[in-house]
Amino acid sequence: MSSDIDEAEEAVRVRFIVNGSKVTCAVAPRDTLVDCLRNSLELTGTHAGCEMGACGACLVQLDGRAVHACLMFAVQADGARVDTIEGLSESGAIADLQAEFHRRNALQCGFCTPGMLINAHELLARVAEPSREAIRDALSGNFCRCTGYEAIIDAIAAVAEARVDRAAQEREAASR
Amino acid sequence: MKARAFSYFRAGTIEEALDTHARAGDDARFIAGGQSLVPALALRLQAPRLLIDINHIDDLRGVRCEGEWLRIGALTRHCEMLTEPLITEFAPLLRAAAPFVAHPAIRNRGTLGGSVALADPASEFPAMMLALDAEIEIAGASGRRRVRADDFFVDLFETAVGPGELVTAIFVPLFRSNQRVCFDELARRRGDYALVGCGMLATCKDGVIEAIRMAFFSVGNVPTRARTAEAVLSGVRIDAERIATAQAALDGDLAPPESDEVPPAMRLHLARVLLGRMLGRLGEAA
């Protein structure tokens, strides 16, 4: 162990599944996950904002749950599945959220948007039709300095309603 | 805003984690959820040379009943307090407090053991340990021991956990049908640290409070029981007069420190307001 301590700057090989692809990269233990995603993997959709868990711009999904990529080290994600805004965009999983954010100008400058979308995606996966209060509560850890909150909440509420309607129509169609 | 360089070790067992820490000496830190530790490292308030990751130790996971106790593994995430049926049934105060702990993404990663071990006087779960009369299991070189919450919180960020020791589980007395819980806090923004907060556990019979434990947080260096107010409320039916007496008793129980933003008198006032609201709700439920 003492030899490990003497080699504190030594790079560590990390393997994880990022957006569905196996990825290997070398990181220093002190490199946060957001730094690894942005600098090593060039996935710059995940934003480094406050870098202390207050602003939510760095949210990613780790094994299916939203986490702050600035509050864990890349080496801790070894063996995990990481889904970033790029992966969720390409898979179409959040296409309706993105369209509604766009339609309502809910993204404004856009810096906070990836984190907002990841957060909204998780919220709607767990609560089909959250109240505006519940949406507001869920977003309490995401900062938008352009004060786009009302439009953001409108967009998430609209998507929730549309998804519930669509699910109901699909059930009805299937039962015919 | 970057941590000083350190080495990283992923421990597979409690013994491995303890041994590794013992060999590294004072320069090592355990990391669980890391939701408080990583910012502290980024700000270089702490700069250990070795981080021992305990997230992959199976023995630290799981929630189960053991006799009269609910054993909650130290790695149980805050979000699990909201969804784990055994916690809802046997530790409903933790279920009630969980939505107030930070924000969803923090709750997905932060752990109960980490919160209790850190003992931030402004955070919810350490105070709930006091209200619940919980016991904290600590593993060290000489084996495991259990410490009552009343003896666990020593001073600001200082607990009964010794150097190189690890919180392994929380034991909560099983919730009984004649008990009632209440949790609330006053904060400027949802998810922010509370200006003042409180959790209470009352044992009731025919509308009378037989016994009650009330723990406040954000009012001092450690989570604090309001013992005089508890005594005022024991063996009585809650009514407006009792609530007023209990509110007045807080003056002797709580001694908020000087602070530029929130003067002690204001914090004490907020504690009395909070207590009044909570006892009103508890009285209806008793």
Tab-separated table of C-alpha atoms in Angstrom:
chain	number	residue	atom	x	y	z
A	1	MET	CA	0.000	0.000	0.000
A	2	SER	CA	2.803	2.412	0.820
A	3	SER	CA	4.030	2.149	-2.775
A	4	ASP	CA	0.563	3.242	-3.930
A	5	ILE	CA	0.729	6.308	-1.756
A	6	ASP	CA	4.108	7.259	-3.173
A	7	GLU	CA	2.700	7.122	-6.669
A	8	ALA	CA	-0.304	9.310	-6.075
A	9	GLU	CA	-0.194	10.917	-9.520
A	10	GLU	CA	-0.044	7.594	-11.312
A	11	ALA	CA	-2.721	7.099	-13.944
A	12	VAL	CA	-5.266	4.356	-13.416
A	13	ARG	CA	-6.922	2.425	-16.206
A	14	VAL	CA	-10.707	2.727	-16.020
A	15	ARG	CA	-13.244	0.718	-18.027
A	16	PHE	CA	-16.869	1.584	-18.261
A	17	ILE	CA	-19.804	1.531	-20.615
A	18	VAL	CA	-20.479	5.051	-21.813
A	19	ASN	CA	-23.639	5.549	-23.848
A	20	GLY	CA	-23.718	1.856	-24.624
A	21	SER	CA	-20.108	1.509	-25.771
A	22	LYS	CA	-17.272	-0.067	-23.842
A	23	VAL	CA	-14.694	2.583	-23.140
A	24	THR	CA	-11.241	2.449	-21.612
A	25	CYS	CA	-9.264	5.445	-20.503
A	26	ALA	CA	-6.429	6.408	-18.227
A	27	VAL	CA	-7.247	8.803	-15.420
A	28	ALA	CA	-5.536	10.181	-12.367
A	29	PRO	CA	-7.476	9.151	-9.241
A	30	ARG	CA	-8.300	12.785	-8.563
A	31	ASP	CA	-9.935	13.302	-11.974
A	32	THR	CA	-13.668	13.686	-11.511
A	33	LEU	CA	-16.079	11.863	-13.769
A	34	VAL	CA	-17.112	15.112	-15.438
A	35	ASP	CA	-13.489	15.916	-16.265
A	36	CYS	CA	-12.974	12.440	-17.676
A	37	LEU	CA	-16.107	12.665	-19.820
A	38	ARG	CA	-15.225	16.088	-21.162
A	39	ASN	CA	-11.436	15.917	-21.466
A	40	SER	CA	-10.691	12.279	-22.191
A	41	LEU	CA	-13.854	11.187	-23.975
A	42	GLU	CA	-14.695	14.570	-25.514
A	43	LEU	CA	-18.312	14.287	-24.418
A	44	THR	CA	-18.717	17.967	-23.716
A	45	GLY	CA	-22.489	17.948	-23.299
A	46	THR	CA	-21.974	17.253	-19.608
A	47	HIS	CA	-21.107	20.652	-18.190
A	48	ALA	CA	-18.780	21.486	-15.326
A	49	GLY	CA	-20.421	24.329	-13.435
A	50	CYS	CA	-19.949	24.817	-9.716
A	51	GLU	CA	-17.992	21.541	-9.372
A	52	MET	CA	-19.346	21.005	-5.882
A	53	GLY	CA	-22.792	19.526	-6.391
A	54	ALA	CA	-24.797	22.726	-6.156
A	55	CYS	CA	-25.747	23.580	-9.743
A	56	GLY	CA	-26.655	20.281	-11.413
A	57	ALA	CA	-25.079	21.138	-14.795
A	58	CYS	CA	-22.966	17.956	-14.642
A	59	LEU	CA	-25.740	15.412	-14.109
A	60	VAL	CA	-25.301	12.064	-15.832
A	61	GLN	CA	-26.918	8.713	-15.298
A	62	LEU	CA	-24.786	6.215	-13.415
A	63	ASP	CA	-26.249	2.714	-13.639
A	64	GLY	CA	-29.569	4.320	-14.460
A	65	ARG	CA	-29.712	6.957	-11.712
A	66	ALA	CA	-28.970	10.657	-12.021
A	67	VAL	CA	-25.786	11.658	-10.210
A	68	HIS	CA	-23.462	14.635	-10.165
A	69	ALA	CA	-20.470	13.800	-12.333
A	70	CYS	CA	-18.490	16.407	-10.381
A	71	LEU	CA	-19.100	14.608	-7.082
A	72	MET	CA	-17.444	11.352	-7.971
A	73	PHE	CA	-14.069	10.409	-9.307
A	74	ALA	CA	-13.817	8.720	-12.690
A	75	VAL	CA	-11.981	5.814	-11.100
A	76	GLN	CA	-15.077	5.168	-8.974
A	77	ALA	CA	-17.126	4.607	-12.116
A	78	ASP	CA	-14.915	1.675	-13.144
A	79	GLY	CA	-17.261	-1.100	-14.236
A	80	ALA	CA	-20.338	1.118	-14.257
A	81	ARG	CA	-22.726	2.182	-16.989
A	82	VAL	CA	-22.667	5.914	-17.656
A	83	ASP	CA	-25.247	7.612	-19.852
A	84	THR	CA	-24.622	11.224	-20.784
A	85	ILE	CA	-26.775	13.778	-22.557
A	86	GLU	CA	-25.196	12.678	-25.864
A	87	GLY	CA	-26.339	9.078	-25.400
A	88	LEU	CA	-29.815	10.030	-24.290
A	89	SER	CA	-30.113	12.404	-27.251
A	90	GLU	CA	-28.940	9.870	-29.825
A	91	SER	CA	-31.181	7.113	-28.507
A	92	GLY	CA	-34.216	9.375	-28.779
A	93	ALA	CA	-35.119	8.678	-25.145
A	94	ILE	CA	-35.568	12.358	-24.401
A	95	ALA	CA	-36.544	13.628	-27.859
A	96	ASP	CA	-39.933	14.816	-26.619
A	97	LEU	CA	-38.374	16.664	-23.681
A	98	GLN	CA	-35.847	18.317	-25.967
A	99	ALA	CA	-38.529	19.343	-28.453
A	100	GLU	CA	-40.695	20.808	-25.734
A	101	PHE	CA	-37.771	22.679	-24.134
A	102	HIS	CA	-37.030	24.079	-27.582
A	103	ARG	CA	-40.637	24.955	-28.347
A	104	ARG	CA	-41.058	26.846	-25.071
A	105	ASN	CA	-37.633	28.497	-25.108
A	106	ALA	CA	-36.998	26.680	-21.838
A	107	LEU	CA	-33.285	26.286	-22.503
A	108	GLN	CA	-32.306	29.948	-22.848
A	109	CYS	CA	-28.496	30.091	-22.805
A	110	GLY	CA	-28.401	26.296	-22.650
A	111	PHE	CA	-25.604	25.810	-20.147
A	112	CYS	CA	-27.827	24.235	-17.508
A	113	THR	CA	-29.991	22.361	-20.023
A	114	PRO	CA	-28.220	18.966	-20.109
A	115	GLY	CA	-28.542	18.653	-16.339
A	116	MET	CA	-32.155	19.832	-16.443
A	117	LEU	CA	-32.976	17.220	-19.084
A	118	ILE	CA	-31.274	14.377	-17.213
A	119	ASN	CA	-33.116	15.384	-14.057
A	120	ALA	CA	-36.462	15.659	-15.880
A	121	HIS	CA	-35.846	12.318	-17.591
A	122	GLU	CA	-35.332	10.604	-14.237
A	123	LEU	CA	-38.308	12.351	-12.658
A	124	LEU	CA	-40.686	11.276	-15.421
A	125	ALA	CA	-39.314	7.731	-15.315
A	126	ARG	CA	-40.342	7.504	-11.647
A	127	VAL	CA	-43.458	9.656	-11.523
A	128	ALA	CA	-45.682	9.534	-14.594
A	129	GLU	CA	-47.498	12.797	-13.999
A	130	PRO	CA	-45.790	14.893	-11.333
A	131	SER	CA	-47.501	18.025	-10.037
A	132	ARG	CA	-45.884	21.363	-10.820
A	133	GLU	CA	-44.850	21.431	-7.171
A	134	ALA	CA	-43.157	18.031	-7.548
A	135	ILE	CA	-41.376	19.193	-10.724
A	136	ARG	CA	-40.210	22.328	-8.924
A	137	ASP	CA	-39.007	20.204	-6.013
A	138	ALA	CA	-37.140	17.796	-8.270
A	139	LEU	CA	-35.446	20.702	-10.052
A	140	SER	CA	-34.395	22.358	-6.798
A	141	GLY	CA	-30.848	21.097	-7.300
A	142	ASN	CA	-30.487	22.577	-10.786
A	143	PHE	CA	-29.592	26.222	-11.227
A	144	CYS	CA	-30.692	28.252	-14.236
A	145	ARG	CA	-29.173	31.708	-14.025
A	146	CYS	CA	-31.303	32.955	-16.922
A	147	THR	CA	-34.322	32.312	-14.663
A	148	GLY	CA	-35.908	30.002	-17.178
A	149	TYR	CA	-37.675	28.051	-14.498
A	150	GLU	CA	-41.313	28.672	-15.423
A	151	ALA	CA	-40.760	27.660	-19.038
A	152	ILE	CA	-38.759	24.633	-17.886
A	153	ILE	CA	-41.531	23.512	-15.565
A	154	ASP	CA	-44.109	24.142	-18.302
A	155	ALA	CA	-42.099	21.987	-20.702
A	156	ILE	CA	-41.700	19.066	-18.278
A	157	ALA	CA	-45.371	19.185	-17.288
A	158	ALA	CA	-46.417	19.236	-20.950
A	159	VAL	CA	-44.227	16.240	-21.778
A	160	ALA	CA	-45.563	14.312	-18.781
A	161	GLU	CA	-49.118	14.947	-19.945
A	162	ALA	CA	-48.316	14.015	-23.543
A	163	ARG	CA	-46.601	10.787	-22.474
A	164	VAL	CA	-49.518	9.789	-20.256
A	165	ASP	CA	-51.966	10.528	-23.096
A	166	ARG	CA	-49.899	8.556	-25.583
A	167	ALA	CA	-49.630	5.589	-23.193
A	168	ALA	CA	-53.400	5.649	-22.743
A	169	GLN	CA	-53.958	5.725	-26.518
A	170	GLU	CA	-51.544	2.836	-26.999
A	171	ARG	CA	-53.339	0.804	-24.358
A	172	GLU	CA	-56.652	1.567	-26.012
A	173	ALA	CA	-55.312	0.616	-29.438
A	174	ALA	CA	-53.897	-2.627	-28.055
A	175	SER	CA	-57.175	-3.568	-26.422
A	176	ARG	CA	-59.163	-3.150	-29.660
B	1	MET	CA	-11.419	23.562	-7.241
B	2	LYS	CA	-9.501	20.335	-7.826
B	3	ALA	CA	-8.553	17.795	-5.214
B	4	ARG	CA	-4.912	17.320	-4.347
B	5	ALA	CA	-3.487	14.165	-5.874
B	6	PHE	CA	-4.255	10.980	-4.004
B	7	SER	CA	-4.164	7.250	-4.481
B	8	TYR	CA	-7.334	5.235	-4.767
B	9	PHE	CA	-8.146	1.831	-3.378
B	10	ARG	CA	-11.416	-0.011	-3.852
B	11	ALA	CA	-12.059	-2.188	-0.811
B	12	GLY	CA	-13.998	-5.434	-1.201
B	13	THR	CA	-14.564	-6.200	2.483
B	14	ILE	CA	-14.767	-4.288	5.754
B	15	GLU	CA	-11.582	-5.984	6.957
B	16	GLU	CA	-9.735	-4.970	3.797
B	17	ALA	CA	-10.898	-1.377	4.213
B	18	LEU	CA	-9.811	-1.261	7.869
B	19	ASP	CA	-6.442	-2.941	7.175
B	20	THR	CA	-5.701	-0.578	4.322
B	21	HIS	CA	-6.557	2.423	6.474
B	22	ALA	CA	-4.403	1.118	9.326
B	23	ARG	CA	-1.407	0.778	7.023
B	24	ALA	CA	-1.899	4.223	5.484
B	25	GLY	CA	-2.262	5.955	8.843
B	26	ASP	CA	-3.729	9.417	9.222
B	27	ASP	CA	-3.432	10.173	5.527
B	28	ALA	CA	-6.363	8.016	4.425
B	29	ARG	CA	-10.067	8.682	4.194
B	30	PHE	CA	-12.971	6.351	3.524
B	31	ILE	CA	-15.285	7.459	0.738
B	32	ALA	CA	-18.898	6.284	0.571
B	33	GLY	CA	-21.341	8.503	-1.312
B	34	GLY	CA	-18.827	11.328	-1.332
B	35	GLN	CA	-21.471	14.032	-1.613
B	36	SER	CA	-19.840	16.017	1.198
B	37	LEU	CA	-16.323	14.608	0.991
B	38	VAL	CA	-15.711	15.381	-2.698
B	39	PRO	CA	-16.512	19.108	-2.322
B	40	ALA	CA	-14.274	19.168	0.768
B	41	LEU	CA	-11.482	17.609	-1.297
B	42	ALA	CA	-12.086	20.019	-4.196
B	43	LEU	CA	-11.820	22.967	-1.809
B	44	ARG	CA	-8.787	21.274	-0.220
B	45	LEU	CA	-10.338	21.502	3.184
B	46	GLN	CA	-9.109	17.938	3.262
B	47	ALA	CA	-6.183	16.494	1.347
B	48	PRO	CA	-5.707	12.803	2.149
B	49	ARG	CA	-3.116	10.861	0.191
B	50	LEU	CA	-5.300	7.786	-0.051
B	51	LEU	CA	-9.020	7.363	-0.647
B	52	ILE	CA	-10.486	4.006	0.331
B	53	ASP	CA	-13.694	3.441	-1.600
B	54	ILE	CA	-16.165	1.403	0.456
B	55	ASN	CA	-19.001	1.514	-2.099
B	56	HIS	CA	-18.446	-2.070	-3.208
B	57	ILE	CA	-18.522	-3.750	0.215
B	58	ASP	CA	-21.597	-5.994	0.279
B	59	ASP	CA	-21.620	-6.254	4.091
B	60	LEU	CA	-22.410	-2.530	4.291
B	61	ARG	CA	-25.590	-2.888	2.249
B	62	GLY	CA	-29.107	-3.988	2.960
B	63	VAL	CA	-31.968	-3.306	5.325
B	64	ARG	CA	-33.350	-6.074	7.537
B	65	CYS	CA	-35.054	-6.749	10.852
B	66	GLU	CA	-32.877	-8.180	13.610
B	67	GLY	CA	-34.952	-8.898	16.711
B	68	GLU	CA	-36.259	-5.596	18.062
B	69	TRP	CA	-34.100	-3.599	15.675
B	70	LEU	CA	-34.079	-2.521	12.079
B	71	ARG	CA	-30.535	-2.859	10.779
B	72	ILE	CA	-29.800	-0.360	8.025
B	73	GLY	CA	-26.492	-0.933	6.248
B	74	ALA	CA	-24.240	2.118	6.213
B	75	LEU	CA	-24.239	2.223	2.404
B	76	THR	CA	-28.017	2.573	2.188
B	77	ARG	CA	-28.557	5.564	-0.114
B	78	HIS	CA	-30.786	8.456	0.873
B	79	CYS	CA	-33.093	7.682	-2.057
B	80	GLU	CA	-33.680	4.196	-0.612
B	81	MET	CA	-35.200	5.800	2.486
B	82	LEU	CA	-38.039	6.836	0.176
B	83	THR	CA	-38.619	3.450	-1.427
B	84	GLU	CA	-37.490	0.678	0.943
B	85	PRO	CA	-40.660	-0.893	2.426
B	86	LEU	CA	-38.931	-1.939	5.676
B	87	ILE	CA	-37.939	1.671	6.327
B	88	THR	CA	-41.463	2.941	5.641
B	89	GLU	CA	-42.846	0.344	8.044
B	90	PHE	CA	-40.257	0.273	10.789
B	91	ALA	CA	-38.452	3.626	10.585
B	92	PRO	CA	-41.072	6.055	9.201
B	93	LEU	CA	-39.220	9.040	10.644
B	94	LEU	CA	-36.367	8.382	8.200
B	95	ARG	CA	-38.917	8.129	5.390
B	96	ALA	CA	-40.399	11.459	6.509
B	97	ALA	CA	-37.010	13.194	6.660
B	98	ALA	CA	-35.599	11.876	3.371
B	99	PRO	CA	-37.412	14.251	0.967
B	100	PHE	CA	-35.797	17.156	2.814
B	101	VAL	CA	-32.257	15.843	2.349
B	102	ALA	CA	-30.597	17.841	-0.444
B	103	HIS	CA	-31.788	17.171	-4.014
B	104	PRO	CA	-32.685	14.002	-5.924
B	105	ALA	CA	-29.285	13.484	-7.547
B	106	ILE	CA	-27.511	13.920	-4.202
B	107	ARG	CA	-29.939	11.459	-2.610
B	108	ASN	CA	-29.127	8.919	-5.314
B	109	ARG	CA	-25.535	8.768	-4.157
B	110	GLY	CA	-25.329	9.976	-0.539
B	111	THR	CA	-25.436	7.304	2.172
B	112	LEU	CA	-26.979	7.102	5.625
B	113	GLY	CA	-23.734	5.887	7.187
B	114	GLY	CA	-21.800	8.712	5.571
B	115	SER	CA	-24.251	11.333	6.774
B	116	VAL	CA	-24.172	9.999	10.325
B	117	ALA	CA	-20.384	9.594	10.348
B	118	LEU	CA	-19.858	13.140	9.043
B	119	ALA	CA	-22.261	14.486	11.679
B	120	ASP	CA	-22.920	17.771	9.945
B	121	PRO	CA	-24.958	19.638	12.570
B	122	ALA	CA	-27.183	21.094	9.829
B	123	SER	CA	-28.109	17.800	8.193
B	124	GLU	CA	-31.239	15.793	8.842
B	125	PHE	CA	-30.231	12.201	9.484
B	126	PRO	CA	-27.796	12.669	12.394
B	127	ALA	CA	-30.541	14.395	14.375
B	128	MET	CA	-32.982	11.625	13.450
B	129	MET	CA	-30.603	9.133	15.080
B	130	LEU	CA	-31.126	11.026	18.341
B	131	ALA	CA	-34.903	11.205	17.953
B	132	LEU	CA	-35.067	7.476	17.225
B	133	ASP	CA	-32.713	6.446	20.040
B	134	ALA	CA	-30.745	4.619	17.347
B	135	GLU	CA	-27.454	2.842	17.800
B	136	ILE	CA	-24.527	3.259	15.467
B	137	GLU	CA	-22.363	0.215	14.749
B	138	ILE	CA	-18.676	1.006	14.388
B	139	ALA	CA	-15.991	-1.390	13.155
B	140	GLY	CA	-12.364	-0.954	14.146
B	141	ALA	CA	-9.181	-2.873	14.780
B	142	SER	CA	-10.596	-4.296	18.018
B	143	GLY	CA	-13.852	-5.489	16.446
B	144	ARG	CA	-17.325	-4.002	16.307
B	145	ARG	CA	-19.210	-2.020	18.898
B	146	ARG	CA	-22.518	-0.195	19.066
B	147	VAL	CA	-22.839	3.345	20.378
B	148	ARG	CA	-26.118	4.990	21.341
B	149	ALA	CA	-26.895	8.138	19.371
B	150	ASP	CA	-27.023	10.081	22.660
B	151	ASP	CA	-23.317	9.289	23.115
B	152	PHE	CA	-22.285	9.394	19.462
B	153	PHE	CA	-22.229	13.098	18.610
B	154	VAL	CA	-19.374	14.696	20.511
B	155	ASP	CA	-18.758	18.118	18.980
B	156	LEU	CA	-18.656	19.874	15.617
B	157	PHE	CA	-17.985	17.102	13.049
B	158	GLU	CA	-16.653	15.008	15.919
B	159	THR	CA	-18.203	11.652	16.799
B	160	ALA	CA	-17.476	8.472	18.709
B	161	VAL	CA	-15.871	7.075	15.547
B	162	GLY	CA	-12.149	6.823	16.194
B	163	PRO	CA	-9.272	7.205	13.711
B	164	GLY	CA	-9.398	4.468	11.097
B	165	GLU	CA	-12.795	3.230	12.257
B	166	LEU	CA	-15.791	2.773	10.001
B	167	VAL	CA	-19.537	3.159	10.559
B	168	THR	CA	-20.963	-0.142	9.321
B	169	ALA	CA	-24.669	-0.002	10.165
B	170	ILE	CA	-27.416	1.918	11.921
B	171	PHE	CA	-29.746	0.091	14.299
B	172	VAL	CA	-33.157	1.672	14.804
B	173	PRO	CA	-35.678	0.336	17.366
B	174	LEU	CA	-38.641	-1.068	15.411
B	175	PHE	CA	-41.486	1.418	15.082
B	176	ARG	CA	-44.567	0.371	17.040
B	177	SER	CA	-48.246	0.955	16.293
B	178	ASN	CA	-48.668	3.188	19.357
B	179	GLN	CA	-45.937	5.530	18.148
B	180	ARG	CA	-46.183	8.673	16.045
B	181	VAL	CA	-43.472	10.520	14.128
B	182	CYS	CA	-43.229	14.054	12.877
B	183	PHE	CA	-40.571	15.806	10.811
B	184	ASP	CA	-40.311	19.340	9.505
B	185	GLU	CA	-37.778	22.027	8.788
B	186	LEU	CA	-37.598	25.660	7.771
B	187	ALA	CA	-35.246	26.376	4.875
B	188	ARG	CA	-34.806	29.261	2.478
B	189	ARG	CA	-34.946	26.952	-0.512
B	190	ARG	CA	-36.173	23.386	-0.848
B	191	GLY	CA	-33.224	21.039	-0.401
B	192	ASP	CA	-31.002	23.658	1.158
B	193	TYR	CA	-29.654	23.271	4.648
B	194	ALA	CA	-32.360	24.117	7.135
B	195	LEU	CA	-32.366	27.284	9.238
B	196	VAL	CA	-33.822	24.979	11.832
B	197	GLY	CA	-35.255	21.480	11.682
B	198	CYS	CA	-36.691	18.879	14.001
B	199	GLY	CA	-37.711	15.244	14.122
B	200	MET	CA	-39.791	13.683	16.876
B	201	LEU	CA	-40.911	10.245	17.972
B	202	ALA	CA	-43.789	10.004	20.453
B	203	THR	CA	-45.222	6.971	22.206
B	204	CYS	CA	-48.930	7.537	22.785
B	205	LYS	CA	-51.782	5.955	24.691
B	206	ASP	CA	-55.395	7.139	24.483
B	207	GLY	CA	-54.330	10.523	23.161
B	208	VAL	CA	-51.749	11.021	25.913
B	209	ILE	CA	-48.035	11.328	25.129
B	210	GLU	CA	-46.358	8.692	27.308
B	211	ALA	CA	-42.872	9.515	26.107
B	212	ILE	CA	-41.383	11.724	23.431
B	213	ARG	CA	-37.956	12.321	21.932
B	214	MET	CA	-37.363	15.522	19.972
B	215	ALA	CA	-34.128	16.281	18.155
B	216	PHE	CA	-33.307	19.628	16.573
B	217	PHE	CA	-30.655	20.336	13.958
B	218	SER	CA	-29.011	23.502	12.637
B	219	VAL	CA	-29.148	24.965	16.133
B	220	GLY	CA	-25.655	24.223	17.433
B	221	ASN	CA	-22.452	22.237	16.998
B	222	VAL	CA	-24.241	18.917	17.353
B	223	PRO	CA	-27.781	17.650	16.811
B	224	THR	CA	-29.582	18.476	20.025
B	225	ARG	CA	-32.392	16.881	22.014
B	226	ALA	CA	-34.856	19.309	23.573
B	227	ARG	CA	-34.918	17.530	26.910
B	228	THR	CA	-36.828	20.116	28.949
B	229	ALA	CA	-39.489	20.371	26.293
B	230	GLU	CA	-39.632	16.567	26.152
B	231	ALA	CA	-40.282	16.498	29.901
B	232	VAL	CA	-43.009	19.129	29.571
B	233	LEU	CA	-44.825	16.946	27.061
B	234	SER	CA	-44.435	13.567	28.777
B	235	GLY	CA	-47.580	12.081	30.320
B	236	VAL	CA	-49.891	14.781	28.986
B	237	ARG	CA	-52.404	15.412	26.263
B	238	ILE	CA	-51.150	18.002	23.771
B	239	ASP	CA	-53.149	21.214	23.882
B	240	ALA	CA	-52.445	24.872	23.166
B	241	GLU	CA	-51.231	25.517	26.706
B	242	ARG	CA	-48.800	22.581	26.619
B	243	ILE	CA	-47.507	23.665	23.245
B	244	ALA	CA	-46.822	27.160	24.591
B	245	THR	CA	-45.022	25.689	27.625
B	246	ALA	CA	-42.909	23.431	25.402
B	247	GLN	CA	-42.072	26.353	23.118
B	248	ALA	CA	-40.911	28.390	26.096
B	249	ALA	CA	-38.854	25.440	27.352
B	250	LEU	CA	-36.783	25.541	24.146
B	251	ASP	CA	-35.020	28.643	25.508
B	252	GLY	CA	-33.236	26.401	27.974
B	253	ASP	CA	-32.719	23.472	25.595
B	254	LEU	CA	-31.240	25.181	22.570
B	255	ALA	CA	-28.375	27.638	22.417
B	256	PRO	CA	-27.903	28.630	18.766
B	257	PRO	CA	-24.427	30.051	18.096
B	258	GLU	CA	-23.707	33.576	16.904
B	259	SER	CA	-23.999	33.900	13.153
B	260	ASP	CA	-23.929	36.873	10.805
B	261	GLU	CA	-26.900	35.708	8.795
B	262	VAL	CA	-29.199	34.314	11.433
B	263	PRO	CA	-28.902	35.809	14.930
B	264	PRO	CA	-29.411	33.292	17.777
B	265	ALA	CA	-32.660	34.958	18.873
B	266	MET	CA	-34.106	34.595	15.391
B	267	ARG	CA	-33.095	30.948	15.132
B	268	LEU	CA	-34.627	30.247	18.532
B	269	HIS	CA	-37.803	32.001	17.423
B	270	LEU	CA	-37.913	29.849	14.279
B	271	ALA	CA	-37.400	26.730	16.425
B	272	ARG	CA	-40.392	27.717	18.567
B	273	VAL	CA	-42.520	28.336	15.467
B	274	LEU	CA	-41.496	24.974	14.034
B	275	LEU	CA	-42.172	23.179	17.323
B	276	GLY	CA	-45.627	24.750	17.537
B	277	ARG	CA	-46.545	23.551	14.059
B	278	MET	CA	-45.210	20.073	14.648
B	279	LEU	CA	-46.873	19.586	18.028
B	280	GLY	CA	-50.152	20.751	16.506
B	281	ARG	CA	-49.855	17.964	13.934
B	282	LEU	CA	-48.676	15.435	16.510
B	283	GLY	CA	-51.576	16.288	18.822
B	284	GLU	CA	-54.049	15.510	16.029
B	285	ALA	CA	-52.318	12.207	15.292
B	286	ALA	CA	-51.950	11.097	18.923
